[in-house]
């Protein structure tokens, strides 16, 4: 390759899910640079993951921070264009569906740089979600579409994307879980530290704008989770994302006694909390996948999911965020048979992604 692969990332899930690809570049001596947009900047959502996943510091941090969608994305685009001109990458790689992905996709596609999209072809079919717009745009301007499953590949084909651009790789989240779950078992003390050893507990995350920015929905989620926990004699542990913490305070919502809020957790601690939980309640994309990989039943508190594979294998159920529906969903999933197959691949997605990018640049001489 002449120029580097530039990883454009900006949020917690992108750091976690691009880590296996970055590690593969390092192992195979493939040149790369890391461009951080600064969308996430709090230590608990950002630098803690670079440290724990043993990633190098970003080469550049655009330090864009928080703002409205337009402000945040626009500011990223303006700053990114200048930096990409200097970095002169051959390929820009983005992952997932955040505003950082949208900015990276637009910036690269307006320059003479190829774009690769990791986790291509996911669809919730709900265009009210900012993430749905971001992933559709990224897919349609990408040269390399790394689809995690055959279902996502079919979706891309249905939308008219040429077959030659698509590679089914599995999801890099599997690489991350396989690589770190044993390390987490050895190093993390979170279970005894939180007094959870030998207890039944539910793990909850809720941070999506459509849930926590809506006072009524957020209240129903808290009530539903608390009632479900009570019915099963399980405390609900809720590592709370800063957006949700802000909204909780702004709406002056009371957290029921059954729910214990804790700060956002480091990756290894969070993996332990997931693995040992009786059940997981979430609106996160990555957490739905991890629950499925770890064999823990999941209740997704949303109107739609772009991870239907988790439902198809029996690992997850989708619940409209109202208290009664959540309670019913939890009752259903606590009785679920947990012997499902992981639909997200074998944990070698990072290797496949790098192999595809490198092979296209160094074709075998006949
Ligand atoms: C973003 C993604 C969402 C993803 C999530 C991962 C978009 C549109 N949304 O949502 O898809 O699931 O990241 O966690 O890109 N804040 C802090 N510290 C930070 C970052 C944010 O306190 O480091 C607070 C600020 O009050 C900010 C709010 O969280 O206004 C929302 O941050 P933002 O990056 O806009 O979106 P997320 O909710 O994190
Ligand atoms: N995660 C974490 N600590 C937490 C909550 C989540 O390390 O306190 C990890 C989790 O393991 C998963 C990722 O963050 O890999 C999911 O990110 P998030 O829910 O913020 O975003 P989404 O996947 O919904 O875009």
Short mmCIF file of C-alpha atoms and ligand atoms in Angstrom, two decimals:
data_model
loop_
_atom_site.label_atom_id
_atom_site.label_comp_id
_atom_site.label_asym_id
_atom_site.label_seq_id
_atom_site.Cartn_x
_atom_site.Cartn_y
_atom_site.Cartn_z
CA UNK A 1 0.00 0.00 0.00
CA UNK A 2 1.21 3.52 -0.70
CA UNK A 3 -0.77 5.48 1.85
CA UNK A 4 -2.05 4.36 5.24
CA UNK A 5 -5.46 3.11 6.24
CA UNK A 6 -6.95 5.94 8.29
CA UNK A 7 -9.35 4.85 10.99
CA UNK A 8 -11.92 7.57 11.63
CA UNK A 9 -13.59 7.00 14.98
CA UNK A 10 -15.22 9.05 17.69
CA UNK A 11 -17.30 7.07 20.18
CA UNK A 12 -17.08 4.19 22.65
CA UNK A 13 -18.51 1.45 20.39
CA UNK A 14 -16.29 2.47 17.46
CA UNK A 15 -13.16 2.24 19.60
CA UNK A 16 -14.18 -1.23 20.84
CA UNK A 17 -15.19 -2.57 17.42
CA UNK A 18 -12.27 -1.11 15.45
CA UNK A 19 -9.70 -2.30 18.00
CA UNK A 20 -9.46 -5.79 16.41
CA UNK A 21 -8.85 -4.25 12.98
CA UNK A 22 -6.21 -1.88 14.35
CA UNK A 23 -4.49 -4.77 16.14
CA UNK A 24 -4.46 -6.76 12.90
CA UNK A 25 -2.81 -3.85 11.05
CA UNK A 26 -0.17 -3.69 13.75
CA UNK A 27 0.48 -7.46 13.63
CA UNK A 28 0.73 -7.48 9.81
CA UNK A 29 2.78 -4.27 9.47
CA UNK A 30 0.05 -2.54 7.50
CA UNK A 31 0.50 1.24 7.79
CA UNK A 32 -2.34 3.06 9.55
CA UNK A 33 -3.27 6.27 11.31
CA UNK A 34 -6.05 7.03 13.78
CA UNK A 35 -8.18 10.14 13.44
CA UNK A 36 -10.43 10.75 16.45
CA UNK A 37 -13.31 13.16 15.93
CA UNK A 38 -13.67 13.91 19.65
CA UNK A 39 -17.41 13.09 19.63
CA UNK A 40 -16.80 11.25 22.90
CA UNK A 41 -14.29 12.94 25.17
CA UNK A 42 -15.13 11.99 28.78
CA UNK A 43 -12.50 9.62 30.09
CA UNK A 44 -15.14 6.98 30.87
CA UNK A 45 -16.31 6.88 27.24
CA UNK A 46 -12.99 7.40 25.53
CA UNK A 47 -9.40 7.16 26.83
CA UNK A 48 -10.22 4.31 29.19
CA UNK A 49 -10.89 2.14 26.13
CA UNK A 50 -7.66 3.12 24.36
CA UNK A 51 -5.75 2.10 27.48
CA UNK A 52 -7.57 -1.11 28.21
CA UNK A 53 -7.60 -2.32 24.61
CA UNK A 54 -3.90 -1.40 24.25
CA UNK A 55 -4.48 0.93 21.34
CA UNK A 56 -2.02 3.65 20.35
CA UNK A 57 -3.03 7.26 21.01
CA UNK A 58 -4.90 8.81 18.06
CA UNK A 59 -2.59 10.63 15.65
CA UNK A 60 -5.03 13.52 15.57
CA UNK A 61 -8.01 14.43 17.75
CA UNK A 62 -10.39 16.94 16.18
CA UNK A 63 -11.90 17.65 19.62
CA UNK A 64 -15.31 18.45 18.15
CA UNK A 65 -17.25 17.54 21.31
CA UNK A 66 -21.03 17.64 21.72
CA UNK A 67 -23.60 19.68 19.79
CA UNK A 68 -26.68 19.41 17.61
CA UNK A 69 -26.43 16.88 14.78
CA UNK A 70 -25.72 19.56 12.18
CA UNK A 71 -23.20 21.43 14.29
CA UNK A 72 -21.35 18.31 15.37
CA UNK A 73 -21.25 16.65 11.94
CA UNK A 74 -20.49 19.91 10.11
CA UNK A 75 -17.63 20.79 12.42
CA UNK A 76 -16.18 17.29 12.01
CA UNK A 77 -16.35 17.60 8.22
CA UNK A 78 -14.61 20.97 8.13
CA UNK A 79 -11.79 19.89 10.42
CA UNK A 80 -11.45 16.39 8.97
CA UNK A 81 -10.97 17.49 5.38
CA UNK A 82 -7.83 19.46 6.28
CA UNK A 83 -6.38 16.62 8.30
CA UNK A 84 -7.10 13.98 5.65
CA UNK A 85 -5.31 16.12 3.06
CA UNK A 86 -2.18 15.93 5.23
CA UNK A 87 -2.55 12.27 6.16
CA UNK A 88 -3.13 11.28 2.52
CA UNK A 89 -4.69 7.89 3.31
CA UNK A 90 -5.41 5.32 0.64
CA UNK A 91 -8.49 4.15 2.47
CA UNK A 92 -10.60 5.65 5.23
CA UNK A 93 -12.25 3.06 7.45
CA UNK A 94 -15.34 3.85 9.53
CA UNK A 95 -17.41 1.54 11.73
CA UNK A 96 -21.09 1.59 12.60
CA UNK A 97 -23.60 4.42 12.50
CA UNK A 98 -22.65 7.48 14.58
CA UNK A 99 -22.24 11.07 13.46
CA UNK A 100 -18.48 10.44 13.31
CA UNK A 101 -19.18 7.73 10.72
CA UNK A 102 -21.35 10.08 8.69
CA UNK A 103 -18.66 12.78 8.70
CA UNK A 104 -15.89 10.30 7.83
CA UNK A 105 -17.97 8.88 4.99
CA UNK A 106 -18.82 12.24 3.47
CA UNK A 107 -15.29 13.63 3.86
CA UNK A 108 -13.66 10.60 2.20
CA UNK A 109 -16.21 10.37 -0.58
CA UNK A 110 -15.64 14.02 -1.55
CA UNK A 111 -11.89 13.45 -1.74
CA UNK A 112 -9.88 11.03 -3.83
CA UNK A 113 -9.89 8.46 -1.03
CA UNK A 114 -11.64 5.12 -0.90
CA UNK A 115 -14.01 4.41 1.95
CA UNK A 116 -14.56 1.16 3.82
CA UNK A 117 -17.56 0.63 6.09
CA UNK A 118 -17.25 -1.93 8.85
CA UNK A 119 -20.65 -3.28 9.98
CA UNK A 120 -22.31 -2.46 6.66
CA UNK A 121 -25.88 -3.38 5.75
CA UNK A 122 -27.58 -3.09 9.14
CA UNK A 123 -31.07 -1.58 8.96
CA UNK A 124 -33.70 -0.78 11.58
CA UNK A 125 -36.04 0.53 8.84
CA UNK A 126 -36.78 3.46 11.16
CA UNK A 127 -35.65 6.67 9.51
CA UNK A 128 -36.48 8.70 12.61
CA UNK A 129 -33.26 7.32 14.12
CA UNK A 130 -30.21 9.42 13.30
CA UNK A 131 -28.17 6.20 13.21
CA UNK A 132 -30.30 4.78 10.36
CA UNK A 133 -29.58 7.78 8.14
CA UNK A 134 -25.87 7.63 9.02
CA UNK A 135 -25.49 3.97 8.12
CA UNK A 136 -27.46 4.26 4.87
CA UNK A 137 -25.30 7.18 3.70
CA UNK A 138 -22.07 5.40 4.69
CA UNK A 139 -23.08 2.23 2.85
CA UNK A 140 -24.01 4.05 -0.33
CA UNK A 141 -20.75 5.99 -0.62
CA UNK A 142 -18.43 3.12 0.35
CA UNK A 143 -16.14 1.15 -1.94
CA UNK A 144 -15.66 -1.63 0.60
CA UNK A 145 -18.68 -2.87 2.51
CA UNK A 146 -17.83 -5.27 5.32
CA UNK A 147 -21.13 -6.94 6.13
CA UNK A 148 -21.23 -8.86 9.43
CA UNK A 149 -23.78 -11.44 8.31
CA UNK A 150 -25.32 -12.85 5.15
CA UNK A 151 -28.55 -11.02 6.06
CA UNK A 152 -26.76 -7.66 5.92
CA UNK A 153 -25.18 -8.64 2.60
CA UNK A 154 -28.63 -9.41 1.17
CA UNK A 155 -29.93 -6.05 2.37
CA UNK A 156 -27.11 -4.25 0.55
CA UNK A 157 -27.80 -6.21 -2.64
CA UNK A 158 -31.51 -5.34 -2.35
CA UNK A 159 -30.51 -1.67 -2.27
CA UNK A 160 -28.59 -2.05 -5.53
CA UNK A 161 -25.06 -2.08 -4.16
CA UNK A 162 -22.76 -4.06 -6.49
CA UNK A 163 -21.90 -7.52 -5.17
CA UNK A 164 -18.17 -7.01 -5.80
CA UNK A 165 -18.02 -4.33 -3.13
CA UNK A 166 -19.44 -6.54 -0.36
CA UNK A 167 -17.50 -8.97 1.84
CA UNK A 168 -19.16 -10.95 4.64
CA UNK A 169 -16.65 -10.87 7.50
CA UNK A 170 -18.54 -11.54 10.72
CA UNK A 171 -18.78 -8.75 13.28
CA UNK A 172 -15.59 -7.44 14.87
CA UNK A 173 -17.47 -7.38 18.18
CA UNK A 174 -16.92 -11.17 18.29
CA UNK A 175 -13.16 -10.67 17.89
CA UNK A 176 -13.27 -8.17 20.76
CA UNK A 177 -15.29 -10.45 23.05
CA UNK A 178 -13.19 -13.56 22.34
CA UNK A 179 -9.95 -11.64 22.79
CA UNK A 180 -10.99 -10.04 26.07
CA UNK A 181 -13.33 -12.30 27.98
CA UNK A 182 -10.58 -14.48 29.45
CA UNK A 183 -8.49 -11.40 30.29
CA UNK A 184 -11.57 -9.90 31.95
CA UNK A 185 -12.11 -13.06 34.01
CA UNK A 186 -8.54 -12.83 35.31
CA UNK A 187 -8.21 -9.08 35.82
CA UNK A 188 -11.61 -7.66 36.69
CA UNK A 189 -12.85 -7.58 40.28
CA UNK A 190 -16.09 -5.82 39.46
CA UNK A 191 -18.39 -8.65 40.55
CA UNK A 192 -17.10 -8.83 44.18
CA UNK A 193 -16.55 -5.06 44.28
CA UNK A 194 -20.22 -4.45 43.56
CA UNK A 195 -21.23 -7.20 46.00
CA UNK A 196 -22.75 -9.27 43.20
CA UNK A 197 -20.96 -12.58 43.74
CA UNK A 198 -23.48 -15.40 43.95
CA UNK A 199 -26.45 -13.08 43.38
CA UNK A 200 -28.96 -12.89 40.57
CA UNK A 201 -28.91 -9.49 38.90
CA UNK A 202 -30.06 -7.90 35.66
CA UNK A 203 -27.69 -5.61 33.78
CA UNK A 204 -29.28 -2.62 32.07
CA UNK A 205 -28.08 0.03 29.63
CA UNK A 206 -30.34 2.74 28.19
CA UNK A 207 -28.89 5.73 26.40
CA UNK A 208 -30.49 6.04 22.97
CA UNK A 209 -31.85 9.50 22.19
CA UNK A 210 -35.29 8.12 21.23
CA UNK A 211 -35.60 6.62 24.72
CA UNK A 212 -33.86 8.86 27.23
CA UNK A 213 -34.64 12.21 25.57
CA UNK A 214 -38.33 11.37 25.90
CA UNK A 215 -39.40 11.79 29.54
CA UNK A 216 -42.36 9.41 29.28
CA UNK A 217 -40.37 6.63 27.63
CA UNK A 218 -37.48 6.98 30.05
CA UNK A 219 -39.88 6.76 33.03
CA UNK A 220 -41.52 3.62 31.60
CA UNK A 221 -38.11 2.01 31.09
CA UNK A 222 -37.11 2.66 34.69
CA UNK A 223 -40.44 1.39 36.02
CA UNK A 224 -40.51 -1.66 33.74
CA UNK A 225 -36.95 -2.67 34.62
CA UNK A 226 -37.57 -2.19 38.35
CA UNK A 227 -40.82 -4.20 38.30
CA UNK A 228 -39.21 -6.99 36.28
CA UNK A 229 -36.27 -7.07 38.70
CA UNK A 230 -38.62 -7.23 41.68
CA UNK A 231 -40.62 -10.07 40.15
CA UNK A 232 -37.42 -12.13 39.78
CA UNK A 233 -35.69 -11.08 43.00
CA UNK A 234 -32.94 -9.50 40.91
CA UNK A 235 -31.30 -6.15 41.48
CA UNK A 236 -30.95 -4.09 38.27
CA UNK A 237 -27.42 -2.71 37.72
CA UNK A 238 -27.44 0.30 35.41
CA UNK A 239 -24.09 1.76 34.23
CA UNK A 240 -25.37 5.10 33.11
CA UNK A 241 -24.22 6.91 29.95
CA UNK A 242 -23.73 10.70 30.37
CA UNK A 243 -26.63 11.47 28.02
CA UNK A 244 -28.98 9.42 30.20
CA UNK A 245 -27.55 10.92 33.41
CA UNK A 246 -28.18 14.43 32.03
CA UNK A 247 -31.77 13.59 31.04
CA UNK A 248 -32.49 11.93 34.38
CA UNK A 249 -31.52 15.15 36.13
CA UNK A 250 -33.22 17.47 33.64
CA UNK A 251 -36.55 15.54 33.91
CA UNK A 252 -36.07 15.14 37.67
CA UNK A 253 -36.89 11.43 37.34
CA UNK A 254 -36.65 9.23 40.38
CA UNK A 255 -34.72 5.97 40.00
CA UNK A 256 -36.66 3.14 41.71
CA UNK A 257 -34.87 1.38 44.62
CA UNK A 258 -34.59 -1.86 42.64
CA UNK A 259 -32.19 -0.13 40.22
CA UNK A 260 -28.60 0.71 41.18
CA UNK A 261 -26.98 3.28 38.89
CA UNK A 262 -23.20 3.13 38.55
CA UNK A 263 -20.80 5.11 36.32
CA UNK A 264 -20.07 3.89 32.78
CA UNK A 265 -17.84 0.86 33.13
CA UNK A 266 -14.49 0.02 31.60
CA UNK A 267 -14.70 -2.64 28.91
CA UNK A 268 -13.30 -5.57 30.93
CA UNK A 269 -15.56 -4.82 33.89
CA UNK A 270 -18.55 -4.41 31.60
CA UNK A 271 -17.81 -7.74 29.89
CA UNK A 272 -17.77 -9.43 33.31
CA UNK A 273 -21.04 -7.76 34.29
CA UNK A 274 -22.62 -8.98 31.04
CA UNK A 275 -21.28 -12.52 31.33
CA UNK A 276 -22.49 -13.02 34.91
CA UNK A 277 -25.90 -11.34 34.50
CA UNK A 278 -29.10 -13.38 34.65
CA UNK A 279 -30.51 -11.17 31.92
CA UNK A 280 -29.63 -7.98 30.04
CA UNK A 281 -32.00 -5.09 29.36
CA UNK A 282 -30.73 -2.64 26.76
CA UNK A 283 -31.27 -0.25 23.88
CA UNK A 284 -27.63 -0.52 22.74
CA UNK A 285 -26.61 -2.15 19.49
CA UNK A 286 -23.31 -3.55 20.73
CA UNK A 287 -24.82 -4.84 23.96
CA UNK A 288 -27.50 -6.82 22.05
CA UNK A 289 -24.69 -8.52 20.12
CA UNK A 290 -22.51 -9.18 23.15
CA UNK A 291 -25.41 -10.68 25.12
CA UNK A 292 -26.04 -13.03 22.22
CA UNK A 293 -22.35 -14.00 21.95
CA UNK A 294 -22.04 -14.56 25.71
CA UNK A 295 -25.20 -16.69 25.96
CA UNK A 296 -27.13 -14.24 28.16
CA UNK A 297 -30.83 -13.60 27.38
CA UNK A 298 -31.55 -10.05 26.24
CA UNK A 299 -34.58 -7.75 26.24
CA UNK A 300 -34.23 -4.85 23.82
CA UNK A 301 -36.28 -1.84 24.85
CA UNK A 302 -36.89 -0.30 21.43
CA UNK A 303 -39.41 -0.21 18.60
CA UNK A 304 -37.00 -1.83 16.15
CA UNK A 305 -33.65 -3.55 15.99
CA UNK A 306 -31.03 -3.65 13.26
CA UNK A 307 -29.78 -6.90 14.79
CA UNK A 308 -32.63 -9.32 13.84
CA UNK A 309 -30.19 -12.24 13.93
CA UNK A 310 -30.28 -12.07 17.75
CA UNK A 311 -34.05 -12.53 17.71
CA UNK A 312 -33.96 -15.24 15.04
CA UNK A 313 -31.65 -17.42 17.18
CA UNK A 314 -33.81 -16.88 20.29
CA UNK A 315 -31.33 -14.71 22.24
CA UNK A 316 -33.27 -11.47 22.24
CA UNK A 317 -36.78 -10.08 22.29
CA UNK A 318 -37.92 -6.65 21.21
CA UNK A 319 -40.12 -4.70 23.64
CA UNK A 320 -41.78 -1.36 23.10
CA UNK A 321 -40.51 0.78 25.98
CA UNK A 322 -43.53 0.64 28.25
CA UNK A 323 -43.42 -0.91 31.71
CA UNK A 324 -45.90 -3.77 31.17
CA UNK A 325 -44.33 -4.83 27.88
CA UNK A 326 -40.87 -4.85 29.47
CA UNK A 327 -42.10 -6.98 32.38
CA UNK A 328 -43.64 -9.47 29.93
CA UNK A 329 -40.47 -9.49 27.79
CA UNK A 330 -38.32 -10.25 30.81
CA UNK A 331 -40.64 -13.08 31.91
CA UNK A 332 -40.40 -14.58 28.41
CA UNK A 333 -36.61 -14.33 28.21
CA UNK A 334 -35.84 -15.62 31.72
CA UNK A 335 -37.42 -18.89 30.57
CA UNK A 336 -35.47 -18.97 27.29
CA UNK A 337 -33.26 -21.88 26.33
CA UNK A 338 -29.78 -20.32 26.10
CA UNK A 339 -28.18 -22.86 23.76
CA UNK A 340 -28.39 -20.64 20.68
CA UNK A 341 -25.66 -20.31 18.03
CA UNK A 342 -23.71 -17.06 17.76
CA UNK A 343 -24.76 -15.61 14.37
CA UNK A 344 -22.02 -12.96 14.20
CA UNK A 345 -19.06 -15.03 13.04
CA UNK A 346 -15.95 -16.78 14.31
CA UNK A 347 -13.95 -13.88 15.77
CA UNK A 348 -11.71 -13.36 12.72
CA UNK A 349 -13.53 -10.40 11.18
CA UNK A 350 -10.56 -8.04 11.73
CA UNK A 351 -8.26 -10.37 9.79
CA UNK A 352 -10.70 -10.65 6.89
CA UNK A 353 -11.17 -6.89 6.66
CA UNK A 354 -7.44 -6.15 6.53
CA UNK A 355 -6.80 -9.04 4.11
CA UNK A 356 -9.42 -7.67 1.71
CA UNK A 357 -7.99 -4.15 1.80
CA UNK A 358 -4.40 -5.29 1.37
CA UNK A 359 -5.17 -7.84 -1.37
CA UNK A 360 -6.87 -5.18 -3.47
CA UNK A 361 -3.73 -3.04 -3.34
CA UNK A 362 -1.11 -5.77 -3.82
CA UNK A 363 -2.64 -8.07 -6.44
CA UNK A 364 -0.81 -11.36 -6.92
CA UNK A 365 1.40 -11.09 -10.05
CA UNK A 366 0.39 -13.84 -12.51
C1 LIG B 1 -23.70 8.49 20.20
C2 LIG B 1 -24.33 7.90 18.93
C3 LIG B 1 -25.12 6.65 19.29
C4 LIG B 1 -24.24 5.66 20.02
C5 LIG B 1 -23.56 6.32 21.22
C6 LIG B 1 -22.57 5.36 21.80
C7 LIG B 1 -24.90 9.57 17.20
C8 LIG B 1 -25.99 10.26 16.53
N1 LIG B 1 -25.25 8.85 18.30
O1 LIG B 1 -24.75 8.86 21.07
O2 LIG B 1 -25.58 6.04 18.11
O3 LIG B 1 -25.05 4.61 20.48
O4 LIG B 1 -22.87 7.51 20.79
O5 LIG B 1 -22.35 5.59 23.15
O6 LIG B 1 -23.76 9.65 16.81
N2 LIG B 1 -21.49 13.40 26.61
C9 LIG B 1 -20.58 13.46 27.65
N3 LIG B 1 -19.33 13.02 27.43
C10 LIG B 1 -18.91 12.55 26.23
C11 LIG B 1 -19.83 12.51 25.18
C12 LIG B 1 -21.12 12.93 25.40
O7 LIG B 1 -20.91 13.89 28.75
O8 LIG B 1 -17.74 12.16 26.11
C13 LIG B 1 -22.90 13.84 26.85
C14 LIG B 1 -23.14 15.27 26.41
O9 LIG B 1 -24.10 15.80 27.30
C15 LIG B 1 -23.77 15.09 25.05
C16 LIG B 1 -24.54 13.78 25.20
O10 LIG B 1 -23.76 12.99 26.08
O11 LIG B 1 -24.60 16.16 24.69
C17 LIG B 1 -24.75 13.04 23.90
O12 LIG B 1 -23.51 12.79 23.23
P1 LIG B 1 -23.49 12.49 21.64
O13 LIG B 1 -22.11 12.15 21.22
O14 LIG B 1 -24.17 13.59 20.90
O15 LIG B 1 -24.41 11.24 21.46
P2 LIG B 1 -24.51 9.88 22.26
O16 LIG B 1 -25.78 9.88 23.03
O17 LIG B 1 -23.24 9.61 22.98
N1 LIG B 2 -19.84 -0.71 27.19
C1 LIG B 2 -18.83 -0.54 28.16
N2 LIG B 2 -19.17 0.02 29.36
C2 LIG B 2 -20.45 0.40 29.67
C3 LIG B 2 -21.47 0.22 28.69
C4 LIG B 2 -21.13 -0.33 27.46
O1 LIG B 2 -17.68 -0.90 27.93
O2 LIG B 2 -20.68 0.89 30.79
C5 LIG B 2 -19.48 -1.26 25.88
C6 LIG B 2 -20.19 -2.54 25.52
O3 LIG B 2 -19.45 -3.65 25.93
C7 LIG B 2 -20.30 -2.46 24.00
C8 LIG B 2 -20.29 -0.98 23.70
O4 LIG B 2 -19.87 -0.32 24.90
O5 LIG B 2 -19.18 -3.03 23.36
C9 LIG B 2 -21.66 -0.48 23.31
O6 LIG B 2 -21.63 0.91 23.20
P1 LIG B 2 -22.92 1.81 23.33
O7 LIG B 2 -24.00 1.06 24.02
O8 LIG B 2 -22.47 3.09 23.90
O9 LIG B 2 -23.27 2.12 21.82
P2 LIG B 2 -24.12 1.34 20.67
O10 LIG B 2 -23.57 -0.03 20.54
O11 LIG B 2 -25.56 1.38 21.09
O12 LIG B 2 -23.92 2.19 19.48
#
